[in-house]
CSV table of C-alpha atoms in Angstrom, one decimal:
chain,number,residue,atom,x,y,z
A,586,UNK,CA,1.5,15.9,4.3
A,587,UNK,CA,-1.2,14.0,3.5
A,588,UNK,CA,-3.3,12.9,6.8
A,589,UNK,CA,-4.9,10.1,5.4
A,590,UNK,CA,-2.1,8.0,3.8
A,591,UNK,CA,-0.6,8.9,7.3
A,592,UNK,CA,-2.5,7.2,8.8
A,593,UNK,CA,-3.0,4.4,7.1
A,594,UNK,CA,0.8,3.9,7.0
A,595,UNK,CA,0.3,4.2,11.2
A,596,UNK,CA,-2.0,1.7,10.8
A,597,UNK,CA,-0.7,-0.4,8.7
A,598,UNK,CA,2.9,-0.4,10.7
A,599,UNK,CA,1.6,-1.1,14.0
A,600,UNK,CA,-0.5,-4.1,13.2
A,601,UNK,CA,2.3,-5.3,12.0
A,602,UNK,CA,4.7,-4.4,14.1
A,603,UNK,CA,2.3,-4.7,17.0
A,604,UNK,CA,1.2,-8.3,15.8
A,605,UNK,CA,4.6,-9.3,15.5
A,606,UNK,CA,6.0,-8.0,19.0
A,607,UNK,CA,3.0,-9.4,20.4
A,608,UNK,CA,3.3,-12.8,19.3
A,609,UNK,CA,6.5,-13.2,19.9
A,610,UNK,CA,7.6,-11.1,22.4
A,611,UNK,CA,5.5,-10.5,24.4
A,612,UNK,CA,3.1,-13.7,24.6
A,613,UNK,CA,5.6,-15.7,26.0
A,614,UNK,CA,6.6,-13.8,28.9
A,615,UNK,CA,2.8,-13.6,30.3
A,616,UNK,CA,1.8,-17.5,29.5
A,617,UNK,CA,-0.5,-17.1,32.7
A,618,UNK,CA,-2.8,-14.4,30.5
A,619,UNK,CA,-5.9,-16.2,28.2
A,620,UNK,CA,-5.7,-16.4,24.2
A,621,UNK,CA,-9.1,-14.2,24.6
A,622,UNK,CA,-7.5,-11.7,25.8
A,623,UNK,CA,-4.4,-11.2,23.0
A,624,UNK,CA,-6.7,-12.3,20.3
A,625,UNK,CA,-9.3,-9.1,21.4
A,626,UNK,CA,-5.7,-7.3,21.5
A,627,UNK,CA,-4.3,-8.2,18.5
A,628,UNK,CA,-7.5,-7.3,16.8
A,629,UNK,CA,-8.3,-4.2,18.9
A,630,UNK,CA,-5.3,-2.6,17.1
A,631,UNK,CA,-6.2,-3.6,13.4
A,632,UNK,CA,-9.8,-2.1,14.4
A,633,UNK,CA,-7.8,1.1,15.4
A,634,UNK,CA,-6.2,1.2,12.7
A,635,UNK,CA,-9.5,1.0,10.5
A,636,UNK,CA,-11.4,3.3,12.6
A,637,UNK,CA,-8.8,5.3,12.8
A,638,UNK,CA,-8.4,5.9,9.1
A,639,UNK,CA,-12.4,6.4,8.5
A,640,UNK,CA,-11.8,9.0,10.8
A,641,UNK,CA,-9.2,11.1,9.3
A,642,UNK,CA,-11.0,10.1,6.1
A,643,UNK,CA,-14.0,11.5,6.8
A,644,UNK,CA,-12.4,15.1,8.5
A,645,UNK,CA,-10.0,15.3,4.9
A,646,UNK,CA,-11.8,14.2,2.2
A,647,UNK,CA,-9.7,15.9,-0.3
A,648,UNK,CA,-6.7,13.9,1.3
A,649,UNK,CA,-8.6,10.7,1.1
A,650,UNK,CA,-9.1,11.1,-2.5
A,651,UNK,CA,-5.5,11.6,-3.3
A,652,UNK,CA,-4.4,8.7,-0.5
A,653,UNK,CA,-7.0,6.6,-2.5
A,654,UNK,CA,-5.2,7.8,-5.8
A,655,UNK,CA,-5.0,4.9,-8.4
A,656,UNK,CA,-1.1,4.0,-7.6
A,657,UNK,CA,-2.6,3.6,-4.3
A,658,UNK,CA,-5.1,1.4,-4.8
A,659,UNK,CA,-2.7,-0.5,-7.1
A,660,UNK,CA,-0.3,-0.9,-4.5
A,661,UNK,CA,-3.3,-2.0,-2.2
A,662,UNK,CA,-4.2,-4.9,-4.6
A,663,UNK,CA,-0.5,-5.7,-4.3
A,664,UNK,CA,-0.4,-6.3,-1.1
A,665,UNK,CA,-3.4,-8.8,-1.4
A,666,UNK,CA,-1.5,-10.9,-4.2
A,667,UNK,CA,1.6,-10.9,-1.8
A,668,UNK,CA,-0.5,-12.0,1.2
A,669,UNK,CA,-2.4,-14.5,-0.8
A,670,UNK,CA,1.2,-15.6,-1.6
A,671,UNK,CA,2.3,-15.1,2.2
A,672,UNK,CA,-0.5,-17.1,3.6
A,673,UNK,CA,0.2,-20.1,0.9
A,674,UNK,CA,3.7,-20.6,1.5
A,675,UNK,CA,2.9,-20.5,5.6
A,676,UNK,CA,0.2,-23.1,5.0
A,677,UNK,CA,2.2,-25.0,3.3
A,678,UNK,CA,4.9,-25.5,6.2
A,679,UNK,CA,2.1,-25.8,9.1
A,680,UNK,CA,0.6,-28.8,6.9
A,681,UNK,CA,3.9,-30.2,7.0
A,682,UNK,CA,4.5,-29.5,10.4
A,683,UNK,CA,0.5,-31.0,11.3
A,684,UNK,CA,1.5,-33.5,9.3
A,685,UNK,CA,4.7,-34.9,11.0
A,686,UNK,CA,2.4,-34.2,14.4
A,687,UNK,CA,5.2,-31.5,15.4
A,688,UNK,CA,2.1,-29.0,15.4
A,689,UNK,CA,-1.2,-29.4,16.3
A,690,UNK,CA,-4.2,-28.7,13.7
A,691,UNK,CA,-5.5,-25.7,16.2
A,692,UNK,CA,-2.4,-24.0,16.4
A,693,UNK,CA,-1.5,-23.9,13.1
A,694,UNK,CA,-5.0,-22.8,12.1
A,695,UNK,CA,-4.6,-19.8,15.1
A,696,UNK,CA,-1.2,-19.2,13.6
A,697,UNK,CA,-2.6,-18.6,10.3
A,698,UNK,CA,-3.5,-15.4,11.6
A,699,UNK,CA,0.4,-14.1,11.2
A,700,UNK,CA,0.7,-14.3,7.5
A,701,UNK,CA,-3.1,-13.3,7.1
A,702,UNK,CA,-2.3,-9.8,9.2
A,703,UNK,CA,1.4,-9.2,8.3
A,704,UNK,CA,1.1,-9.8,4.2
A,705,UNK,CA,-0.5,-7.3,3.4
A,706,UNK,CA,0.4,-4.7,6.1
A,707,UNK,CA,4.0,-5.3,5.5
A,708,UNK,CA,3.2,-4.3,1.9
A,709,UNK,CA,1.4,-1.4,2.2
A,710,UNK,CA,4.2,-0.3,4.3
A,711,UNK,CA,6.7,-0.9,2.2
A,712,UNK,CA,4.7,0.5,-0.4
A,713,UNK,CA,4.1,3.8,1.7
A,714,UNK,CA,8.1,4.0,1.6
A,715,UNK,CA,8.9,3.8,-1.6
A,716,UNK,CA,6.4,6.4,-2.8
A,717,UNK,CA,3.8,3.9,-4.1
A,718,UNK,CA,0.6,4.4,-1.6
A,719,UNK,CA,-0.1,8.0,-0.9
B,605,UNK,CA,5.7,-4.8,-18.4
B,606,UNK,CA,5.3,-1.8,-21.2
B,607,UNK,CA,7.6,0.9,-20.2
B,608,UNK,CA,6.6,4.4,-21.4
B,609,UNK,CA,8.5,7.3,-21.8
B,610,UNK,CA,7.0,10.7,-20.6
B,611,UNK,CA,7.6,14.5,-20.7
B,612,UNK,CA,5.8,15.3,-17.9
B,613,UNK,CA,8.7,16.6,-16.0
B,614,UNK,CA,9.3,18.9,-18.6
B,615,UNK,CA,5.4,20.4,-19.2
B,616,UNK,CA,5.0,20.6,-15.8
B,617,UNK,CA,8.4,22.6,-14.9
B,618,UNK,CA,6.9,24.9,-18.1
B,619,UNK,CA,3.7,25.3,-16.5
B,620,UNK,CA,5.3,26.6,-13.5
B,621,UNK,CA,3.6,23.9,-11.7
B,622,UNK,CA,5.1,22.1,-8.4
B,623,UNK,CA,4.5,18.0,-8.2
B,624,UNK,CA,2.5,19.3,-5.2
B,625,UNK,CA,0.3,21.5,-7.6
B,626,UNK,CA,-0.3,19.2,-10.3
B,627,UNK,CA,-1.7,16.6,-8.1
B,628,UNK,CA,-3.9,18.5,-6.4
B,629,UNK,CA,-5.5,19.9,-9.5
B,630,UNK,CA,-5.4,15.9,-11.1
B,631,UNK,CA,-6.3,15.0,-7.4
B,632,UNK,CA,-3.7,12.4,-7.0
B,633,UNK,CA,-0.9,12.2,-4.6
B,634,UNK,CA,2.5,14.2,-5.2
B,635,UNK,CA,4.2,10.8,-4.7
B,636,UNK,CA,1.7,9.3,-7.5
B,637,UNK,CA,3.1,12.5,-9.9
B,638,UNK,CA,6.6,11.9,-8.4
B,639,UNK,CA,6.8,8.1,-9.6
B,640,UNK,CA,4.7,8.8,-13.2
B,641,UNK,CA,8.1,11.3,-14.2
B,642,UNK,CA,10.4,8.9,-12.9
B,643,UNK,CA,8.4,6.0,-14.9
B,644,UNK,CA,8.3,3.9,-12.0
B,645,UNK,CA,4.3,4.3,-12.5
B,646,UNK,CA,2.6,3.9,-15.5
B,647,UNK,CA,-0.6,6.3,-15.2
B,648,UNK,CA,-4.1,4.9,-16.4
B,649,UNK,CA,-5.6,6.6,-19.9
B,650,UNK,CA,-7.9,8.5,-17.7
B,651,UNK,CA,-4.6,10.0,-15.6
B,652,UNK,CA,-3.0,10.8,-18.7
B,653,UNK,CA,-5.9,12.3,-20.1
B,654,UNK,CA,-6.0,14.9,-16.7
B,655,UNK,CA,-2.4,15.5,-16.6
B,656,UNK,CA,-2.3,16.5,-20.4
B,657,UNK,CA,-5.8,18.8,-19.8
B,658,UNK,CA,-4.2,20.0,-16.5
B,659,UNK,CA,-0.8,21.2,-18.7
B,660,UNK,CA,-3.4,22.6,-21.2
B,661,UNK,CA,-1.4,19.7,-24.0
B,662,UNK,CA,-2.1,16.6,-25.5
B,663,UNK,CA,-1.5,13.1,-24.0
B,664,UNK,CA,0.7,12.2,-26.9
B,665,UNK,CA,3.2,15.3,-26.2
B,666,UNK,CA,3.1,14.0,-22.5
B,667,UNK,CA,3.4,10.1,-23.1
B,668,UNK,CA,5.2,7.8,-25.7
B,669,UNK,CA,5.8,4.4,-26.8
B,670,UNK,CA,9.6,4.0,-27.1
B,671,UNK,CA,10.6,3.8,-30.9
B,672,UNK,CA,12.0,0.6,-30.4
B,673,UNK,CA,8.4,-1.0,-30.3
């Protein structure tokens, strides 16, 4: 098993499963708790993720060369194209929503953060798999 | 996309090599040597050109255009 595309499909899974229970889950049963405080959580478990696979990078090189083998890195420029895509197609319904005032310009800019996180995550998961990343 | 079609199954199983074994000595991942046989991936000239060293034969014995093309 190699430790380093482990991780990284840890990572990868629980920012977006973690953003995703988070947002809408969780968020609305504690209403009395700041946006401050889920945006440093929310972002305190990407950065976990990221430190998480320097570290197991940096104990297994050899396994970080293989999980950083070229059908990796393909798949990892993948998921950008699909999250460009993600992100688009999300803008695209807030403006419309902004637009016929049933959201406000500051939510849907906050809310831009879903597609942003999830896109690519959700691809590098999928990617992990089907044999395509690591 | 260009499909390819690939003996590598078949110089690797003569080698006496695992998928496991082969990517360590190409350092790649087994799943990378996994989906290059099944032609799910289509390997980089510089992946073909390890793989065929690695089985000690040529990249044209490993990899081919179909004859249709």
């Amino acid at each position: 098993m190699n430790i380093v595309a482990l991780t990284r499909f840890i990572g990868n899974l629980a920012t977006a499963v973690g953003f995703t229970a988070i947002l809408f889950v969780v968020m609305p049963l504690f209403p009395q708790v700041s946006g401050t405080t889920w945006a440093v959580l929310l972002f305190g478990i990407a950065a976990l993720g990221i430190l998480a696979q320097l570290a197991a990078a940096v104990l297994r090189p050899k396994d970080a060369k293989a999980a950083w083998d070229e059908q990796s890195a393909a798949s990892n420029r993948a998921s950008y194209v699909f999250g460009y895509w993600c992100v688009m197609l999300v803008f695209l319904i807030f403006l419309a929503a902004v637009l016929a005032e049933a959201l406000s310009a500051e939510a849907a800019f906050l809310w831009m953060s879903v597609p942003l996180a999830l896109g690519p995550t959700s691809y590098m998961v999928w990617a992990f798999l089907k044999g395509r990343a690591g | 996309m260009t499909s390819l079609e690939n003996r590598l199954r078949e110089h690797r199983a003569r080698a006496g090599l695992t998928q496991a074994a082969l990517a360590e000595r190409v350092e790649v991942s087994r799943k990378t040597i996994n989906t290059v046989e099944n032609g799910v991936f289509v390997p980089s000239t510089v992946l073909a050109l390890k793989l065929a060293a690695a089985l000690e034969t040529s990249v044209e014995n490993l990899f081919q255009l179909p004859e249709t093309q």
